[in-house]
Amino acid sequence: MSLLNILRYPDPRLHKVAKPVTVFDARLKQFVADMAETMYEAPGIGLAASQVDVHEQIIVIDISDTRSDLRVFINPEILWVSDEKQIYDEGCLSVPGVYDGVERPARIKARALDADGKPFEVDADGLLAVCVQHEMDHLKGKVFVEYLSPLKRNRIKAKMLKEERELKREKQREQVAVR
Ligand code: QAP
Ligand code: CO
C-alpha cells in the first residue's frame, strides 16, 4: 500500500482526458487500493485517477460516515440524468480549502465496471449523485471550479498559486534544516 501524490489546481495535468481501462489485473487492483488509501488518509469522499496523474478512467468513492463502503467505478458512463437539479457545496482534494455551490442533475443512473471488470449499474441521488458526477468530470479533465464565474475562478487560482509558493518555501526551509 502506498499514498499517492494529489495534483493541486491549477496544475495543467488535471485537464488531461482519461482513457478507458482495458486490462483488469493485479496491478489495477493494487492501484485501486492505493487510491482508496490516499482518499481515506486525505480524508476525502471521492478521488479520480486523474488527480494522482494517472489518466485512466478509475474512480473511488466512499460517502459513508463509517468509511467502510468503498465504491470503485471503472470506465463509468452516465445512462440517465433527471431534469430536476440540485445545488451542492462542493469541495475537491485538488483544490483544498475551497467550497462553492455547483448545480447538477439531482438524480442519475450510471453504469461502470468493478475492479474485476464486472459491470454494474447504480441509481444515485443526493451526495452520491453529486460525487459520481464530480469525479466523472475529473476523468474528462474538468475541475468543479470551472462551473464557477470567471471572477471566482481567478480568485481561487491566485489563492492556490500563493499557497503553492508558500508550500515550496516551507519545503526549502525543511531541506536547509536537515542539511
Ligand atoms: C468530491 O471531494 C465532492 O477542501 C470529493 O481542505 C465534494 O473528497 C463531491 C477535501 C463534495 C461531492 C461533494 C476538500 C478535503 C475533500 C478540502 C472531497 C479539504 C480537505 C474533498
Ligand atoms: Co475533485
PDB file of C-alpha atoms and ligand atoms in Angstrom:
ATOM      1  CA  MET A   1       0.000   0.000   0.000  1.00  0.00           C
ATOM      2  CA  SER A   2       1.215   3.489  -0.678  1.00  0.00           C
ATOM      3  CA  LEU A   3      -0.045   7.047  -0.585  1.00  0.00           C
ATOM      4  CA  LEU A   4      -0.217   8.812  -3.933  1.00  0.00           C
ATOM      5  CA  ASN A   5       0.605  12.472  -4.568  1.00  0.00           C
ATOM      6  CA  ILE A   6      -2.533  14.528  -5.301  1.00  0.00           C
ATOM      7  CA  LEU A   7      -2.172  17.196  -8.025  1.00  0.00           C
ATOM      8  CA  ARG A   8      -3.273  20.673  -6.952  1.00  0.00           C
ATOM      9  CA  TYR A   9      -5.302  23.062  -9.086  1.00  0.00           C
ATOM     10  CA  PRO A  10      -4.258  24.811 -11.365  1.00  0.00           C
ATOM     11  CA  ASP A  11      -1.879  22.003 -12.396  1.00  0.00           C
ATOM     12  CA  PRO A  12      -2.410  21.596 -16.178  1.00  0.00           C
ATOM     13  CA  ARG A  13      -2.261  17.781 -15.819  1.00  0.00           C
ATOM     14  CA  LEU A  14      -5.699  17.963 -14.152  1.00  0.00           C
ATOM     15  CA  HIS A  15      -7.104  18.796 -17.604  1.00  0.00           C
ATOM     16  CA  LYS A  16      -5.911  15.625 -19.371  1.00  0.00           C
ATOM     17  CA  VAL A  17      -8.664  13.308 -20.641  1.00  0.00           C
ATOM     18  CA  ALA A  18      -8.532   9.795 -19.119  1.00  0.00           C
ATOM     19  CA  LYS A  19      -8.538   6.659 -21.306  1.00  0.00           C
ATOM     20  CA  PRO A  20     -10.647   3.561 -20.626  1.00  0.00           C
ATOM     21  CA  VAL A  21      -9.097   0.716 -18.632  1.00  0.00           C
ATOM     22  CA  THR A  22      -8.525  -2.348 -20.838  1.00  0.00           C
ATOM     23  CA  VAL A  23      -6.551  -4.684 -18.558  1.00  0.00           C
ATOM     24  CA  PHE A  24      -8.069  -5.945 -15.282  1.00  0.00           C
ATOM     25  CA  ASP A  25      -5.102  -7.433 -13.445  1.00  0.00           C
ATOM     26  CA  ALA A  26      -3.381  -7.424 -10.038  1.00  0.00           C
ATOM     27  CA  ARG A  27      -1.621  -4.153 -10.893  1.00  0.00           C
ATOM     28  CA  LEU A  28      -5.014  -2.438 -11.357  1.00  0.00           C
ATOM     29  CA  LYS A  29      -6.239  -3.819  -8.011  1.00  0.00           C
ATOM     30  CA  GLN A  30      -3.095  -2.528  -6.291  1.00  0.00           C
ATOM     31  CA  PHE A  31      -3.599   0.918  -7.844  1.00  0.00           C
ATOM     32  CA  VAL A  32      -7.273   0.983  -6.731  1.00  0.00           C
ATOM     33  CA  ALA A  33      -6.140   0.055  -3.183  1.00  0.00           C
ATOM     34  CA  ASP A  34      -3.578   2.895  -3.259  1.00  0.00           C
ATOM     35  CA  MET A  35      -6.234   5.352  -4.481  1.00  0.00           C
ATOM     36  CA  ALA A  36      -8.577   4.275  -1.651  1.00  0.00           C
ATOM     37  CA  GLU A  37      -5.788   4.627   0.929  1.00  0.00           C
ATOM     38  CA  THR A  38      -4.979   8.101  -0.441  1.00  0.00           C
ATOM     39  CA  MET A  39      -8.655   9.169  -0.298  1.00  0.00           C
ATOM     40  CA  TYR A  40      -9.139   7.862   3.280  1.00  0.00           C
ATOM     41  CA  GLU A  41      -5.927   9.456   4.505  1.00  0.00           C
ATOM     42  CA  ALA A  42      -6.725  12.872   2.992  1.00  0.00           C
ATOM     43  CA  PRO A  43      -9.577  12.497   4.182  1.00  0.00           C
ATOM     44  CA  GLY A  44     -11.956  12.744   1.236  1.00  0.00           C
ATOM     45  CA  ILE A  45     -15.149  11.139  -0.057  1.00  0.00           C
ATOM     46  CA  GLY A  46     -14.058  10.743  -3.677  1.00  0.00           C
ATOM     47  CA  LEU A  47     -10.906  10.587  -5.796  1.00  0.00           C
ATOM     48  CA  ALA A  48     -10.366  10.217  -9.545  1.00  0.00           C
ATOM     49  CA  ALA A  49      -7.181   8.708 -11.033  1.00  0.00           C
ATOM     50  CA  SER A  50      -6.607  11.995 -12.945  1.00  0.00           C
ATOM     51  CA  GLN A  51      -5.970  13.679  -9.573  1.00  0.00           C
ATOM     52  CA  VAL A  52      -2.977  11.405  -8.958  1.00  0.00           C
ATOM     53  CA  ASP A  53      -1.666  11.913 -12.518  1.00  0.00           C
ATOM     54  CA  VAL A  54      -2.871   8.557 -13.858  1.00  0.00           C
ATOM     55  CA  HIS A  55      -5.038   9.261 -16.885  1.00  0.00           C
ATOM     56  CA  GLU A  56      -7.210   6.160 -16.858  1.00  0.00           C
ATOM     57  CA  GLN A  57     -10.948   6.006 -16.105  1.00  0.00           C
ATOM     58  CA  ILE A  58     -10.829   4.964 -12.429  1.00  0.00           C
ATOM     59  CA  ILE A  59     -12.773   6.491  -9.500  1.00  0.00           C
ATOM     60  CA  VAL A  60     -13.032   5.605  -5.814  1.00  0.00           C
ATOM     61  CA  ILE A  61     -15.873   6.933  -3.632  1.00  0.00           C
ATOM     62  CA  ASP A  62     -16.885   6.413  -0.011  1.00  0.00           C
ATOM     63  CA  ILE A  63     -19.646   8.688   1.267  1.00  0.00           C
ATOM     64  CA  SER A  64     -20.385   6.551   4.374  1.00  0.00           C
ATOM     65  CA  ASP A  65     -19.906   8.006   7.874  1.00  0.00           C
ATOM     66  CA  THR A  66     -18.056   4.844   8.912  1.00  0.00           C
ATOM     67  CA  ARG A  67     -15.579   4.994   5.972  1.00  0.00           C
ATOM     68  CA  SER A  68     -16.420   1.340   5.279  1.00  0.00           C
ATOM     69  CA  ASP A  69     -18.368   1.439   1.998  1.00  0.00           C
ATOM     70  CA  LEU A  70     -15.781   1.768  -0.762  1.00  0.00           C
ATOM     71  CA  ARG A  71     -17.216   2.046  -4.287  1.00  0.00           C
ATOM     72  CA  VAL A  72     -14.976   1.584  -7.313  1.00  0.00           C
ATOM     73  CA  PHE A  73     -16.084   2.868 -10.725  1.00  0.00           C
ATOM     74  CA  ILE A  74     -14.041   1.878 -13.772  1.00  0.00           C
ATOM     75  CA  ASN A  75     -14.951   3.174 -17.270  1.00  0.00           C
ATOM     76  CA  PRO A  76     -18.107   4.839 -15.857  1.00  0.00           C
ATOM     77  CA  GLU A  77     -20.914   6.035 -18.143  1.00  0.00           C
ATOM     78  CA  ILE A  78     -23.957   8.139 -17.330  1.00  0.00           C
ATOM     79  CA  LEU A  79     -27.082   6.378 -18.637  1.00  0.00           C
ATOM     80  CA  TRP A  80     -29.694   8.911 -17.493  1.00  0.00           C
ATOM     81  CA  VAL A  81     -29.939  12.208 -15.628  1.00  0.00           C
ATOM     82  CA  SER A  82     -33.028  13.800 -14.062  1.00  0.00           C
ATOM     83  CA  ASP A  83     -34.369  17.144 -15.267  1.00  0.00           C
ATOM     84  CA  GLU A  84     -34.527  18.108 -11.608  1.00  0.00           C
ATOM     85  CA  LYS A  85     -31.318  19.829 -10.438  1.00  0.00           C
ATOM     86  CA  GLN A  86     -29.708  20.288  -7.027  1.00  0.00           C
ATOM     87  CA  ILE A  87     -27.122  22.789  -5.840  1.00  0.00           C
ATOM     88  CA  TYR A  88     -24.475  21.322  -3.549  1.00  0.00           C
ATOM     89  CA  ASP A  89     -21.499  22.995  -1.880  1.00  0.00           C
ATOM     90  CA  GLU A  90     -18.658  21.023  -3.470  1.00  0.00           C
ATOM     91  CA  GLY A  91     -15.030  20.734  -2.494  1.00  0.00           C
ATOM     92  CA  CYS A  92     -12.109  18.867  -4.040  1.00  0.00           C
ATOM     93  CA  LEU A  93      -8.896  17.287  -2.774  1.00  0.00           C
ATOM     94  CA  SER A  94      -7.135  19.066  -5.667  1.00  0.00           C
ATOM     95  CA  VAL A  95      -8.489  22.461  -4.506  1.00  0.00           C
ATOM     96  CA  PRO A  96      -8.119  22.249  -0.701  1.00  0.00           C
ATOM     97  CA  GLY A  97      -9.925  24.859   1.381  1.00  0.00           C
ATOM     98  CA  VAL A  98     -12.292  25.893  -1.411  1.00  0.00           C
ATOM     99  CA  TYR A  99     -16.012  25.078  -1.349  1.00  0.00           C
ATOM    100  CA  ASP A 100     -18.734  26.512  -3.562  1.00  0.00           C
ATOM    101  CA  GLY A 101     -22.183  25.713  -4.887  1.00  0.00           C
ATOM    102  CA  VAL A 102     -22.484  23.771  -8.141  1.00  0.00           C
ATOM    103  CA  GLU A 103     -25.792  22.931  -9.831  1.00  0.00           C
ATOM    104  CA  ARG A 104     -26.098  19.445 -11.326  1.00  0.00           C
ATOM    105  CA  PRO A 105     -28.822  16.899 -12.094  1.00  0.00           C
ATOM    106  CA  ALA A 106     -30.276  15.697  -8.763  1.00  0.00           C
ATOM    107  CA  ARG A 107     -30.531  12.033  -9.768  1.00  0.00           C
ATOM    108  CA  ILE A 108     -28.529   9.900 -12.174  1.00  0.00           C
ATOM    109  CA  LYS A 109     -28.287   6.344 -13.420  1.00  0.00           C
ATOM    110  CA  ALA A 110     -24.730   5.210 -14.166  1.00  0.00           C
ATOM    111  CA  ARG A 111     -23.009   2.093 -15.395  1.00  0.00           C
ATOM    112  CA  ALA A 112     -19.419   1.090 -14.629  1.00  0.00           C
ATOM    113  CA  LEU A 113     -17.118  -1.884 -14.120  1.00  0.00           C
ATOM    114  CA  ASP A 114     -15.763  -3.008 -10.753  1.00  0.00           C
ATOM    115  CA  ALA A 115     -12.086  -3.874 -10.139  1.00  0.00           C
ATOM    116  CA  ASP A 116     -12.743  -7.388 -11.531  1.00  0.00           C
ATOM    117  CA  GLY A 117     -14.153  -5.932 -14.752  1.00  0.00           C
ATOM    118  CA  LYS A 118     -17.696  -6.946 -13.807  1.00  0.00           C
ATOM    119  CA  PRO A 119     -20.376  -4.447 -14.932  1.00  0.00           C
ATOM    120  CA  PHE A 120     -22.866  -2.916 -12.502  1.00  0.00           C
ATOM    121  CA  GLU A 121     -25.447  -0.132 -12.541  1.00  0.00           C
ATOM    122  CA  VAL A 122     -26.234   2.384  -9.847  1.00  0.00           C
ATOM    123  CA  ASP A 123     -29.136   4.767  -9.251  1.00  0.00           C
ATOM    124  CA  ALA A 124     -27.814   7.691  -7.271  1.00  0.00           C
ATOM    125  CA  ASP A 125     -29.320  10.766  -5.649  1.00  0.00           C
ATOM    126  CA  GLY A 126     -28.160  13.241  -3.018  1.00  0.00           C
ATOM    127  CA  LEU A 127     -24.454  13.292  -2.181  1.00  0.00           C
ATOM    128  CA  LEU A 128     -23.656  10.120  -4.161  1.00  0.00           C
ATOM    129  CA  ALA A 129     -25.108  11.647  -7.349  1.00  0.00           C
ATOM    130  CA  VAL A 130     -23.010  14.789  -6.796  1.00  0.00           C
ATOM    131  CA  CYS A 131     -19.878  12.778  -6.082  1.00  0.00           C
ATOM    132  CA  VAL A 132     -20.176  10.462  -9.126  1.00  0.00           C
ATOM    133  CA  GLN A 133     -20.684  13.470 -11.440  1.00  0.00           C
ATOM    134  CA  HIS A 134     -17.839  15.449  -9.802  1.00  0.00           C
ATOM    135  CA  GLU A 135     -15.405  12.525 -10.152  1.00  0.00           C
ATOM    136  CA  MET A 136     -16.510  11.717 -13.725  1.00  0.00           C
ATOM    137  CA  ASP A 137     -15.773  15.354 -14.610  1.00  0.00           C
ATOM    138  CA  HIS A 138     -12.162  14.798 -13.415  1.00  0.00           C
ATOM    139  CA  LEU A 139     -11.834  11.930 -15.938  1.00  0.00           C
ATOM    140  CA  LYS A 140     -12.845  14.395 -18.679  1.00  0.00           C
ATOM    141  CA  GLY A 141     -10.244  16.881 -17.404  1.00  0.00           C
ATOM    142  CA  LYS A 142     -12.776  19.142 -15.710  1.00  0.00           C
ATOM    143  CA  VAL A 143     -12.409  20.572 -12.186  1.00  0.00           C
ATOM    144  CA  PHE A 144     -15.507  21.859 -10.302  1.00  0.00           C
ATOM    145  CA  VAL A 145     -14.183  25.441 -10.159  1.00  0.00           C
ATOM    146  CA  GLU A 146     -14.776  25.598 -13.936  1.00  0.00           C
ATOM    147  CA  TYR A 147     -18.528  25.806 -13.155  1.00  0.00           C
ATOM    148  CA  LEU A 148     -17.958  28.988 -11.116  1.00  0.00           C
ATOM    149  CA  SER A 149     -17.804  32.521 -12.521  1.00  0.00           C
ATOM    150  CA  PRO A 150     -14.504  33.623 -14.105  1.00  0.00           C
ATOM    151  CA  LEU A 151     -14.109  36.126 -11.253  1.00  0.00           C
ATOM    152  CA  LYS A 152     -14.371  33.412  -8.564  1.00  0.00           C
ATOM    153  CA  ARG A 153     -12.188  31.027 -10.557  1.00  0.00           C
ATOM    154  CA  ASN A 154      -9.428  33.618 -10.941  1.00  0.00           C
ATOM    155  CA  ARG A 155      -9.519  34.388  -7.218  1.00  0.00           C
ATOM    156  CA  ILE A 156      -9.245  30.660  -6.450  1.00  0.00           C
ATOM    157  CA  LYS A 157      -6.366  30.280  -8.919  1.00  0.00           C
ATOM    158  CA  ALA A 158      -4.486  33.172  -7.304  1.00  0.00           C
ATOM    159  CA  LYS A 159      -5.075  31.764  -3.789  1.00  0.00           C
ATOM    160  CA  MET A 160      -3.846  28.305  -4.857  1.00  0.00           C
ATOM    161  CA  LEU A 161      -0.719  29.704  -6.544  1.00  0.00           C
ATOM    162  CA  LYS A 162       0.086  31.777  -3.455  1.00  0.00           C
ATOM    163  CA  GLU A 163      -0.259  28.684  -1.239  1.00  0.00           C
ATOM    164  CA  GLU A 164       1.900  26.716  -3.664  1.00  0.00           C
ATOM    165  CA  ARG A 165       4.685  29.321  -3.375  1.00  0.00           C
ATOM    166  CA  GLU A 166       4.412  29.207   0.438  1.00  0.00           C
ATOM    167  CA  LEU A 167       4.492  25.376   0.445  1.00  0.00           C
ATOM    168  CA  LYS A 168       7.608  25.392  -1.756  1.00  0.00           C
ATOM    169  CA  ARG A 169       9.334  27.852   0.568  1.00  0.00           C
ATOM    170  CA  GLU A 170       8.450  25.700   3.602  1.00  0.00           C
ATOM    171  CA  LYS A 171       9.935  22.619   1.921  1.00  0.00           C
ATOM    172  CA  GLN A 172      13.113  24.551   1.106  1.00  0.00           C
ATOM    173  CA  ARG A 173      13.435  25.595   4.772  1.00  0.00           C
ATOM    174  CA  GLU A 174      12.981  21.955   5.861  1.00  0.00           C
ATOM    175  CA  GLN A 175      15.750  20.940   3.439  1.00  0.00           C
ATOM    176  CA  VAL A 176      18.110  23.537   4.908  1.00  0.00           C
ATOM    177  CA  ALA A 177      17.251  22.335   8.442  1.00  0.00           C
ATOM    178  CA  VAL A 178      18.277  18.698   7.779  1.00  0.00           C
ATOM    179  CA  ARG A 179      21.453  19.584   5.836  1.00  0.00           C
TER     180      ARG A 179
HETATM  181  C1  QAP B   1     -15.789  15.498  -4.273  1.00  0.00           C
HETATM  182  O1  QAP B   1     -14.234  15.847  -2.570  1.00  0.00           O
HETATM  183  C2  QAP B   1     -17.070  16.019  -3.674  1.00  0.00           C
HETATM  184  O2  QAP B   1     -11.105  21.412   0.618  1.00  0.00           O
HETATM  185  C3  QAP B   1     -14.890  14.828  -3.268  1.00  0.00           C
HETATM  186  O3  QAP B   1      -9.387  21.008   2.636  1.00  0.00           O
HETATM  187  C4  QAP B   1     -17.059  17.011  -2.715  1.00  0.00           C
HETATM  188  O4  QAP B   1     -13.417  14.462  -1.036  1.00  0.00           O
HETATM  189  C5  QAP B   1     -18.240  15.537  -4.090  1.00  0.00           C
HETATM  190  C6  QAP B   1     -11.450  17.797   0.942  1.00  0.00           C
HETATM  191  C7  QAP B   1     -18.239  17.476  -2.162  1.00  0.00           C
HETATM  192  C8  QAP B   1     -19.413  15.980  -3.546  1.00  0.00           C
HETATM  193  C9  QAP B   1     -19.415  16.949  -2.584  1.00  0.00           C
HETATM  194  C10 QAP B   1     -11.620  19.078   0.486  1.00  0.00           C
HETATM  195  C11 QAP B   1     -10.568  17.584   1.983  1.00  0.00           C
HETATM  196  C12 QAP B   1     -12.156  16.663   0.336  1.00  0.00           C
HETATM  197  C13 QAP B   1     -10.935  20.135   1.063  1.00  0.00           C
HETATM  198  C14 QAP B   1     -13.516  15.593  -1.445  1.00  0.00           C
HETATM  199  C15 QAP B   1     -10.044  19.917   2.108  1.00  0.00           C
HETATM  200  C16 QAP B   1      -9.875  18.635   2.577  1.00  0.00           C
HETATM  201  C17 QAP B   1     -12.882  16.754  -0.802  1.00  0.00           C
HETATM  202 CO    CO B   2     -12.368  16.677  -7.111  1.00  0.00          CO
END
